[in-house]
mmCIF file of C-alpha atoms in Angstrom:
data_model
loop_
_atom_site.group_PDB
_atom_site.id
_atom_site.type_symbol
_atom_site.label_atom_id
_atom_site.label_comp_id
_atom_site.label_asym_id
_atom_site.label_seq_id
_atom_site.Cartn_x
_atom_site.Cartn_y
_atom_site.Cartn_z
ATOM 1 C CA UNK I 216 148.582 1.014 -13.713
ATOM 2 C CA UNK I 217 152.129 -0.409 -12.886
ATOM 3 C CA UNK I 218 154.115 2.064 -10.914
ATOM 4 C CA UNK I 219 156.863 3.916 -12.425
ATOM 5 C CA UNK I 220 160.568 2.578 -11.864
ATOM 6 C CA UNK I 221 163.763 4.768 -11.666
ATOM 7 C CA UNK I 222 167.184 3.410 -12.531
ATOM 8 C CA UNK I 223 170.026 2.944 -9.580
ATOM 9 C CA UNK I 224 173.069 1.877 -9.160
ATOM 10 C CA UNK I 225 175.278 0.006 -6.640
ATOM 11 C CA UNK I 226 179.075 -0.913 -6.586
ATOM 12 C CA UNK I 227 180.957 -3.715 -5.238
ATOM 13 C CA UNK I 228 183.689 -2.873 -2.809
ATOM 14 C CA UNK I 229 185.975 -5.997 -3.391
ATOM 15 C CA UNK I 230 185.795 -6.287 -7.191
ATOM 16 C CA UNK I 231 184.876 -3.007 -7.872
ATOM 17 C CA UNK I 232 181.957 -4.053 -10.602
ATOM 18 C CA UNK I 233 178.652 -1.956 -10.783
ATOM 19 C CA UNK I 234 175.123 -3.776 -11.099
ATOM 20 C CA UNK I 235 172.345 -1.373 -12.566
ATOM 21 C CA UNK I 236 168.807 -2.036 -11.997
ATOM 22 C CA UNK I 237 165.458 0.010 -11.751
ATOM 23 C CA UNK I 238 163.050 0.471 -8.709
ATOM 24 C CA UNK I 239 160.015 1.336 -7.696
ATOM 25 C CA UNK I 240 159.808 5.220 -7.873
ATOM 26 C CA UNK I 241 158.384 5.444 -4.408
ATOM 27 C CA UNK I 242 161.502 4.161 -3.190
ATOM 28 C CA UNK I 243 163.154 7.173 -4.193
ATOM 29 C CA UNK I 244 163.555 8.928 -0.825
ATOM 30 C CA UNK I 245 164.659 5.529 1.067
ATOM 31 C CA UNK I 246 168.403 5.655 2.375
ATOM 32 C CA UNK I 247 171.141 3.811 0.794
ATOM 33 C CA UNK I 248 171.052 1.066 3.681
ATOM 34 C CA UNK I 249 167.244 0.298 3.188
ATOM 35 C CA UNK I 250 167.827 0.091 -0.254
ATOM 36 C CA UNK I 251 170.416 -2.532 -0.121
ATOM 37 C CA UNK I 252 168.327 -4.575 2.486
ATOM 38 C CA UNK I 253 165.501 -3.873 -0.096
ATOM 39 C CA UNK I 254 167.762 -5.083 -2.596
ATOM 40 C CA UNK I 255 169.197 -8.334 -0.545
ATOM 41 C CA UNK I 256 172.940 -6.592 -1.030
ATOM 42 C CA UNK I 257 174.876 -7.092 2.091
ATOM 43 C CA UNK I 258 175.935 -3.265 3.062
ATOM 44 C CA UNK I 259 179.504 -4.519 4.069
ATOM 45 C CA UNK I 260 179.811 -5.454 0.079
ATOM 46 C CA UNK I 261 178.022 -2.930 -1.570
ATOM 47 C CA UNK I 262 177.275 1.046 -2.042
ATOM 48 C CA UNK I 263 174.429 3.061 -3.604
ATOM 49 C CA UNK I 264 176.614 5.221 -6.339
ATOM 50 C CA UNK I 265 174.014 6.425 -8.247
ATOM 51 C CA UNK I 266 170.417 7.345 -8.630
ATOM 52 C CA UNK I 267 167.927 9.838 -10.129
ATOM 53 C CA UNK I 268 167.121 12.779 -7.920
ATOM 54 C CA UNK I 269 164.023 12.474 -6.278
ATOM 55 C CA UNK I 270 162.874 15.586 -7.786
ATOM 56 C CA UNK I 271 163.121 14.452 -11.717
ATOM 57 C CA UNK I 272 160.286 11.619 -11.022
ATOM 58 C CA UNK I 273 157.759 11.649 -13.808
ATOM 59 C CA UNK I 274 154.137 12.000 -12.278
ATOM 60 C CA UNK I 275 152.194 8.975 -12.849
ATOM 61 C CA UNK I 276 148.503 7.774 -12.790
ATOM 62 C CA UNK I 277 147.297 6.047 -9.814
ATOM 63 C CA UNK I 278 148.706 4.245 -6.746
ATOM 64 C CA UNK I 279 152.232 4.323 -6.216
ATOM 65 C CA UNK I 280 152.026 0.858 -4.570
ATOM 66 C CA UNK I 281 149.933 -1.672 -4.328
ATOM 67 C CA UNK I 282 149.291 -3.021 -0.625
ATOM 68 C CA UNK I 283 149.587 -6.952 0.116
ATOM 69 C CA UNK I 284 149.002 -8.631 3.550
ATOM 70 C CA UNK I 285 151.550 -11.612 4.987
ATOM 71 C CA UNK I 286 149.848 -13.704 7.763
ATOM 72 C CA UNK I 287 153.167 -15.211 9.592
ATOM 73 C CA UNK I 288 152.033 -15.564 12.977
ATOM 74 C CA UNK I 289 155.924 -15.197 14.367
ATOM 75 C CA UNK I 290 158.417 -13.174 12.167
ATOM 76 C CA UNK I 291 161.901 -11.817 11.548
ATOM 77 C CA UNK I 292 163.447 -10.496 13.550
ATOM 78 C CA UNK I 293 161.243 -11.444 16.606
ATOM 79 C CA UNK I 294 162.375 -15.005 15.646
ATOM 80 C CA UNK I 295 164.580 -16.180 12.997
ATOM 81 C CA UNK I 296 164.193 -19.792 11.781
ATOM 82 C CA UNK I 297 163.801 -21.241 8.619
ATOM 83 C CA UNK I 298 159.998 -20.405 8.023
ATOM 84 C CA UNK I 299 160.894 -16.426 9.274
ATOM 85 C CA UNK I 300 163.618 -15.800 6.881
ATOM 86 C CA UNK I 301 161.619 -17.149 3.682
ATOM 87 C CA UNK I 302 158.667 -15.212 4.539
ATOM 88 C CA UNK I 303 161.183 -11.810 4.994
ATOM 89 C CA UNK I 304 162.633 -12.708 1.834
ATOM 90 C CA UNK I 305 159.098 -12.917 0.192
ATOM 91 C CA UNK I 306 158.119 -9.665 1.505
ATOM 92 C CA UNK I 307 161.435 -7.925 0.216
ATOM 93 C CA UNK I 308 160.977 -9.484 -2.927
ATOM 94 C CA UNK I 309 157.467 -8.197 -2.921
ATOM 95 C CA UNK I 310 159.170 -4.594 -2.229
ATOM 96 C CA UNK I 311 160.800 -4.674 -5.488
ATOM 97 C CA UNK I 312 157.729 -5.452 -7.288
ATOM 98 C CA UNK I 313 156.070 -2.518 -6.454
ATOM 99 C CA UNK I 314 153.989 -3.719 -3.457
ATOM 100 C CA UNK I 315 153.848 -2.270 -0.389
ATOM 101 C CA UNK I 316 154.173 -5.277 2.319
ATOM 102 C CA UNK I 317 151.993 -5.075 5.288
ATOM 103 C CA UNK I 318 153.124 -8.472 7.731
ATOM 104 C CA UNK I 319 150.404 -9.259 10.543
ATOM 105 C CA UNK I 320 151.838 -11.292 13.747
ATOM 106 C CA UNK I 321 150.520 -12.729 16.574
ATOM 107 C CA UNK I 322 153.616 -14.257 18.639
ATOM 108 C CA UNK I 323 157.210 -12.886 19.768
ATOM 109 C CA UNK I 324 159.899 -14.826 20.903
ATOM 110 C CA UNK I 325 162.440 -14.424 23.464
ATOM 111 C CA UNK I 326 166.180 -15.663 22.200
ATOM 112 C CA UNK I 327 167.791 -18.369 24.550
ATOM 113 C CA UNK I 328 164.762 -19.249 25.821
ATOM 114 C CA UNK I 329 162.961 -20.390 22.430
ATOM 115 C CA UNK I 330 159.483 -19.488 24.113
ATOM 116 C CA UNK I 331 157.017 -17.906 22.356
ATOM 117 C CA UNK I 332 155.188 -15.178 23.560
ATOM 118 C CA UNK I 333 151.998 -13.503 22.780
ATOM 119 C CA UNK I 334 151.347 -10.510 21.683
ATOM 120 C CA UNK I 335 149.091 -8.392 24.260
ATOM 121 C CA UNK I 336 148.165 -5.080 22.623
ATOM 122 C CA UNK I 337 147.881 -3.577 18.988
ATOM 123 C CA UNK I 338 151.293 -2.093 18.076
ATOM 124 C CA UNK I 339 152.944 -1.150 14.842
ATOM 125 C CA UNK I 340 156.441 -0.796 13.758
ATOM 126 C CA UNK I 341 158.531 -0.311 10.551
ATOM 127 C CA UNK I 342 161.074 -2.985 9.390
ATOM 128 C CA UNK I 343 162.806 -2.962 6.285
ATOM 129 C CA UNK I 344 160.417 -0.964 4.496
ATOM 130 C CA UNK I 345 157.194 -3.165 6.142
ATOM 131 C CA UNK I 346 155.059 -2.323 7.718
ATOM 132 C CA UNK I 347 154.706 -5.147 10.887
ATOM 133 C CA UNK I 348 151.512 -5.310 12.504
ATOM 134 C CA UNK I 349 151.536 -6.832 16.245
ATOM 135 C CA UNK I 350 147.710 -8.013 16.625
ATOM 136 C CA UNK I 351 146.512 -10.420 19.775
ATOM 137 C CA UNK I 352 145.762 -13.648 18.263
ATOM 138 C CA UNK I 353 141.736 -13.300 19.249
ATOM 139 C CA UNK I 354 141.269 -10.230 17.245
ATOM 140 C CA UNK I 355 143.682 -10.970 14.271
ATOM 141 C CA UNK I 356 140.961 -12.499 12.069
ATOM 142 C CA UNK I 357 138.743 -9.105 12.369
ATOM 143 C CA UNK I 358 142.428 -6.889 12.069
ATOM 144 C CA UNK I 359 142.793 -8.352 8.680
ATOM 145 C CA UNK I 360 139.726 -7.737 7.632
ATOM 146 C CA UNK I 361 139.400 -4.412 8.515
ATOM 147 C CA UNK I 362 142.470 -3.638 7.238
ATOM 148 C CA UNK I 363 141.877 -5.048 3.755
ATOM 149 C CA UNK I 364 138.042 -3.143 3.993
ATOM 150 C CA UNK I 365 140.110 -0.168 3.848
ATOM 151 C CA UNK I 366 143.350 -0.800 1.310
ATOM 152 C CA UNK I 367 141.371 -3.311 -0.825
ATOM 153 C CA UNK I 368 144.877 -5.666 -0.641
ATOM 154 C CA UNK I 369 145.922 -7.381 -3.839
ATOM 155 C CA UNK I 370 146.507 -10.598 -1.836
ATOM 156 C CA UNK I 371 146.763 -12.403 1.311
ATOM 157 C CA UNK I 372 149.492 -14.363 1.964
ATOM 158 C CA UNK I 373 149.308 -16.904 5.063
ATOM 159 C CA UNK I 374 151.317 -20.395 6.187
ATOM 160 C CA UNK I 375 149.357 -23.320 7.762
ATOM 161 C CA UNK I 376 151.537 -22.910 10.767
ATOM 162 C CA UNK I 377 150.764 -24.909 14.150
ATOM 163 C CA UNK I 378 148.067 -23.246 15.602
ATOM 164 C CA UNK I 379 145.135 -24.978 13.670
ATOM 165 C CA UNK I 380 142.472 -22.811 15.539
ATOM 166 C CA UNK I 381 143.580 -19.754 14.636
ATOM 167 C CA UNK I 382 144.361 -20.843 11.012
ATOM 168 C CA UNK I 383 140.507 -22.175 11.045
ATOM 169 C CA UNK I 384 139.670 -18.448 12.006
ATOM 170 C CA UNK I 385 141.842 -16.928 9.465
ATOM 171 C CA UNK I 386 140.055 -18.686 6.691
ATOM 172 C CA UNK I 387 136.993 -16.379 6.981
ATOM 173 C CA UNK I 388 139.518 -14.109 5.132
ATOM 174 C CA UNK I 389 138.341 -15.746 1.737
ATOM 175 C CA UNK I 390 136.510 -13.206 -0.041
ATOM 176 C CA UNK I 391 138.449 -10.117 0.601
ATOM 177 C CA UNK I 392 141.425 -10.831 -1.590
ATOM 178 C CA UNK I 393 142.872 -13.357 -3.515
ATOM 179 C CA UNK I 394 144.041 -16.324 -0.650
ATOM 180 C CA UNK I 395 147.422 -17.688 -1.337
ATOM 181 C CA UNK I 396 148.829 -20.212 1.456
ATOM 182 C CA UNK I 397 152.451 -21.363 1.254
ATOM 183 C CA UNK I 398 152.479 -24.043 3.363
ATOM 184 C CA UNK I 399 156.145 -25.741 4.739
ATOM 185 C CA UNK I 400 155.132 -27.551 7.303
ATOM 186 C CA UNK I 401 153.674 -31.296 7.326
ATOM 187 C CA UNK I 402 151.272 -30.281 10.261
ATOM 188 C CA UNK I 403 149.976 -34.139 10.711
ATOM 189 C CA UNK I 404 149.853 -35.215 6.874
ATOM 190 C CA UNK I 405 151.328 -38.515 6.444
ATOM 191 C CA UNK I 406 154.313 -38.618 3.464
ATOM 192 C CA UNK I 407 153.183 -42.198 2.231
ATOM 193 C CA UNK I 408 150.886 -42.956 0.941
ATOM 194 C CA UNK I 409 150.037 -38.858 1.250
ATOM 195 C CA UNK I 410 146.714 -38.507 2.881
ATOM 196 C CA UNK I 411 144.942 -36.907 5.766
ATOM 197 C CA UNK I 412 145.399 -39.275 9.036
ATOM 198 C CA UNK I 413 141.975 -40.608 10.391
ATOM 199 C CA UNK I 414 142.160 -38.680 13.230
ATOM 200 C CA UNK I 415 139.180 -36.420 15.018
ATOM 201 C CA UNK I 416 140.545 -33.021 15.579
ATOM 202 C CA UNK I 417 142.421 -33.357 12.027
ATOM 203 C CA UNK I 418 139.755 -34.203 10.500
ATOM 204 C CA UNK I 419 138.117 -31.601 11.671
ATOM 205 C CA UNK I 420 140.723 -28.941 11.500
ATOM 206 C CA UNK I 421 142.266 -29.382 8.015
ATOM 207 C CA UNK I 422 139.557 -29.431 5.126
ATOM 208 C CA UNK I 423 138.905 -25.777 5.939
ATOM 209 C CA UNK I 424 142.790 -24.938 5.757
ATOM 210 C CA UNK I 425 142.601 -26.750 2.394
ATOM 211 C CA UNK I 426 139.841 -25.537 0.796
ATOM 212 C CA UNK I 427 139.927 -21.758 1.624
ATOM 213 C CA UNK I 428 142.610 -20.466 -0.133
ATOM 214 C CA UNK I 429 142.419 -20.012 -3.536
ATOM 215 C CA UNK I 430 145.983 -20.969 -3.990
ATOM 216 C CA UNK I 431 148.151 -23.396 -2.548
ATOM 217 C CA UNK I 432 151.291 -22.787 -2.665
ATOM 218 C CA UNK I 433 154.333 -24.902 -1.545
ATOM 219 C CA UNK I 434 158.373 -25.045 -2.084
ATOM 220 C CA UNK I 435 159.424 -27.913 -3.448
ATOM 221 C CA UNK I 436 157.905 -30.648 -5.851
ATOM 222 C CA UNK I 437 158.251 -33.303 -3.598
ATOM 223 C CA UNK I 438 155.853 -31.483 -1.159
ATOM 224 C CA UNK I 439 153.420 -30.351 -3.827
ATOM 225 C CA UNK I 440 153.254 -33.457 -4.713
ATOM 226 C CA UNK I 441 152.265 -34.898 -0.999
ATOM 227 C CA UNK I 442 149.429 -32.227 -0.904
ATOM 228 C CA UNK I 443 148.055 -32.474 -4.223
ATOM 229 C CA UNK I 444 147.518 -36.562 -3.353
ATOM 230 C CA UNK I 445 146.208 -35.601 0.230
ATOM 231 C CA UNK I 446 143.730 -32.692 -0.643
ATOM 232 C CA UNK I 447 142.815 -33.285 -4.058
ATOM 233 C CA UNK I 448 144.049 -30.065 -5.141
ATOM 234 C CA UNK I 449 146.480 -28.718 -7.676
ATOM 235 C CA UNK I 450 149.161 -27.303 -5.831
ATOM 236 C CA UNK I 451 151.319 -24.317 -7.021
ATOM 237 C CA UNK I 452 155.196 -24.501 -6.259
ATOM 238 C CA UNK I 453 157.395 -21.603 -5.599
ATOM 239 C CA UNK I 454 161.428 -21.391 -4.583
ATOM 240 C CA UNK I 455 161.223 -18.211 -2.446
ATOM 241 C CA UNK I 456 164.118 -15.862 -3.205
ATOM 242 C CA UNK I 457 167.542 -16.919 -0.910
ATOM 243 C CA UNK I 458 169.694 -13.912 -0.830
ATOM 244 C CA UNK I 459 169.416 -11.839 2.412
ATOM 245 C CA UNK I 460 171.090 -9.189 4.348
ATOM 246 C CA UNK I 461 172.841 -11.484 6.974
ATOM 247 C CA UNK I 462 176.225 -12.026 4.700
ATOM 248 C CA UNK I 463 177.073 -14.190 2.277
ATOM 249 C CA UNK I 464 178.281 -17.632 2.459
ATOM 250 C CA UNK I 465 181.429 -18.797 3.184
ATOM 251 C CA UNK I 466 183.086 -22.638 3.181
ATOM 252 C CA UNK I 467 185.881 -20.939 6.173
ATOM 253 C CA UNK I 468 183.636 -21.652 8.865
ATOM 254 C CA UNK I 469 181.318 -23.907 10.693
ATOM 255 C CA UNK I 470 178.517 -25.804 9.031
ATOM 256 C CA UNK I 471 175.319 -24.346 10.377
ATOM 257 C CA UNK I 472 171.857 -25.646 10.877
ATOM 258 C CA UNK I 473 168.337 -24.695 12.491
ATOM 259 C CA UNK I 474 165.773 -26.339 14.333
ATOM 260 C CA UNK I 475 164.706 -29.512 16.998
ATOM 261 C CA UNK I 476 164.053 -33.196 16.287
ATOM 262 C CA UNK I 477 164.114 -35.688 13.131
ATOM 263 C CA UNK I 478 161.343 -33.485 11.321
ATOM 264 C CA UNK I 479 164.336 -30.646 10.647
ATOM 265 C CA UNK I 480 166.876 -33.336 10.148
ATOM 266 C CA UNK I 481 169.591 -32.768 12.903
ATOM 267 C CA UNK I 482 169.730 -36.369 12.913
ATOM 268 C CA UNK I 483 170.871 -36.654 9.208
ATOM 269 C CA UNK I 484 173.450 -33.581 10.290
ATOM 270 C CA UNK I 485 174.395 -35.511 13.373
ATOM 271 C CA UNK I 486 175.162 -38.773 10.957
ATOM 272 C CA UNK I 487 177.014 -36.213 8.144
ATOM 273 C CA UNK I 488 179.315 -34.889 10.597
ATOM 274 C CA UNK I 489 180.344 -38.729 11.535
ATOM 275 C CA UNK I 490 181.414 -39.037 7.631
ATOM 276 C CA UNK I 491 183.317 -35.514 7.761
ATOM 277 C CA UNK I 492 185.299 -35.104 10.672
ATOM 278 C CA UNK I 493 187.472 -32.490 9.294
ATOM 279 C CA UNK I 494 184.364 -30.339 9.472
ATOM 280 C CA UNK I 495 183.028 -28.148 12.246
ATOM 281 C CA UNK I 496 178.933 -28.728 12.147
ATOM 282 C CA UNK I 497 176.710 -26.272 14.821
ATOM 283 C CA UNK I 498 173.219 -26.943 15.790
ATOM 284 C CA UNK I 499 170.601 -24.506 16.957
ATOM 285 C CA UNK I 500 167.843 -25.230 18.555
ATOM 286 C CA UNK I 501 168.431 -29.050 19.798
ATOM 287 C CA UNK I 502 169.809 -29.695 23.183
ATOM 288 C CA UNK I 503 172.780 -28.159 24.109
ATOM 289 C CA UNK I 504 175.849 -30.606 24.250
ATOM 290 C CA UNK I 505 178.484 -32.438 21.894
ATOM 291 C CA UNK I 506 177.649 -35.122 19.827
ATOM 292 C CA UNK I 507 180.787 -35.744 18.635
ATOM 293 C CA UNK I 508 184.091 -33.614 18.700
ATOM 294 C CA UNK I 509 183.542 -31.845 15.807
ATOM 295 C CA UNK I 510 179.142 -31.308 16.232
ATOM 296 C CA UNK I 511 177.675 -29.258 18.575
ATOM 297 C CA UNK I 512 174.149 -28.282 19.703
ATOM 298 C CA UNK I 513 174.094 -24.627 21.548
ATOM 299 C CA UNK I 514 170.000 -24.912 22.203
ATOM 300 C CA UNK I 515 167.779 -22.087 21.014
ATOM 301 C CA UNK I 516 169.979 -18.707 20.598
ATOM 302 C CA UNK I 517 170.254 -16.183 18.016
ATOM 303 C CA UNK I 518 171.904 -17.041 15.203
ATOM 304 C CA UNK I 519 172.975 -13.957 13.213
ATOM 305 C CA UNK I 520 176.003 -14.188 14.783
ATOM 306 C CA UNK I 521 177.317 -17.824 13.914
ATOM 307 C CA UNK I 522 175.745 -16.683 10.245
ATOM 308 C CA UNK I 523 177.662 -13.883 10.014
#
């Protein structure tokens, strides 16, 4: 039975306007800032005016939420990348549906160093309404699966990161809930002609990835498109929600991008910021140095701050 939903509202502080939507019911006793993260509303732009009481919620029928599993391996805020801050928006969007979002990791990272640590003991913590599971990578596979023996999740959700073994082991999962992978990586495939490279360990490694989940699932037609002709498979595609709580964007500052190497592009920024030299372009995560006067990489470092 779908959970009940409760109106609220929230007010803009610059233009004054109020947007009026409905949430779960068991959100009811959250505070006004996890509702707005909840929400994706920046707190320094909007305010929680009005809501029903928490006592005047109609009793309902069955669960208040249903649980649902992400497998990220690293995750927000331990890291923040790319890959972390679509799989936090997924979860939040998840929130609003009704689900309550249970996020299994393996790795921690360490800002300014960009090295990835593991994690050495079972440890749980709350963030923004999820609940974060810190697992060592040898026992995640049997976590899960515990877990789901006892919440019965309505899904799994996991990324083919870089650590093929581990993704080989998290495969068992099949069975326990519906499998959904939402893959953004290349991890080895080859863009033309789109196939599996005739190499030994990928041979080997990949065909499970590919044929365990019972949905694949990837963000953007192009790359469904390279999957579908290098697994066979029909391939779903999905635009993960963008909003988040970091700010909103702004053309008054810097041009900002993440990540290493020609596979996230800082080439192509490198070669844009030749064409716009009026513009102030900032890399994070290459090398530190200046490429030109107005591009420079800082090396790995937390990036909230040049967002912001």
């Amino acid at each position: 039975m779908r959970a009940a939903r409760i109106p609220i509202t929230f007010r803009h502080l610059v233009t004054g306007d109020t947007s009026v939507t409905t949430i779960p019911a068991s959100y009811a006793r959250k505070g006004a800032q996890e509702l707005l993260a909840l929400m994706r509303m920046p707190a320094h732009h909007w305010r929680v005016v009005e809501r029903e009481p928490v006592l005047d919620i109609e009793p309902f029928e069955g669960r208040m939420t249903a649980p649902i599993g992400i497998i990220a391996g690293v995750a927000w805020p331990d890291i923040i990348g790319g890959g972390e801050l679509v799989w936090r928006s997924i979860g939040q969007h998840l929130q609003t549906m009704g689900y309550d979002v249970h996020v299994f990791i393996w790795g921690r990272a360490t800002y300014g160093s960009g090295r990835l640590r593991p994690v050495a003991e079972v440890e749980l913590k709350t963030v923004l309404g999820m609940e974060y599971h810190y697992v060592p990578e040898e026992g995640m596979a049997g976590y899960i699966s515990g877990w789901a023996a006892q919440t019965s999740p309505s899904a799994l959700w996991m990324t083919l990161g870089w650590d093929m073994g581990l993704n080989t082991q998290i495969t068992a999962l099949k069975g326990q809930a519906p499998l959904i992978c939402l893959q953004q990586f290349w991890m080895g495939l080859e863009i033309e002609p789109g196939h599996i490279p005739e190499v030994p360990e990928v041979k080997r490694g990949w065909p499970p990835l590919f044929e365990a989940p019972d949905t694949l699932v990837l963000n953007s037609g192009f790359a469904a498109r390279v999957f579908e002709a290098a697994t066979g498979r029909a391939v779903a595609t999905m635009t993960p929600p963008t909003e988040d709580a970091l700010g909103t964007s702004s053309r008054d500052g810097a041009i900002i991008t993440i990540g290493s190497g020609p596979e996230k592009g800082t080439d192509i920024v490198r070669r844009v910021a030749d064409q716009f030299p009026e513009e102030e372009f900032v890399i994070i995560g290459d090398s530190p140095g200046t490429h030109a006067k107005n591009c420079k990489s800082l090396g790995w470092t937390d990036p909230r701050p040049y967002y912001e």
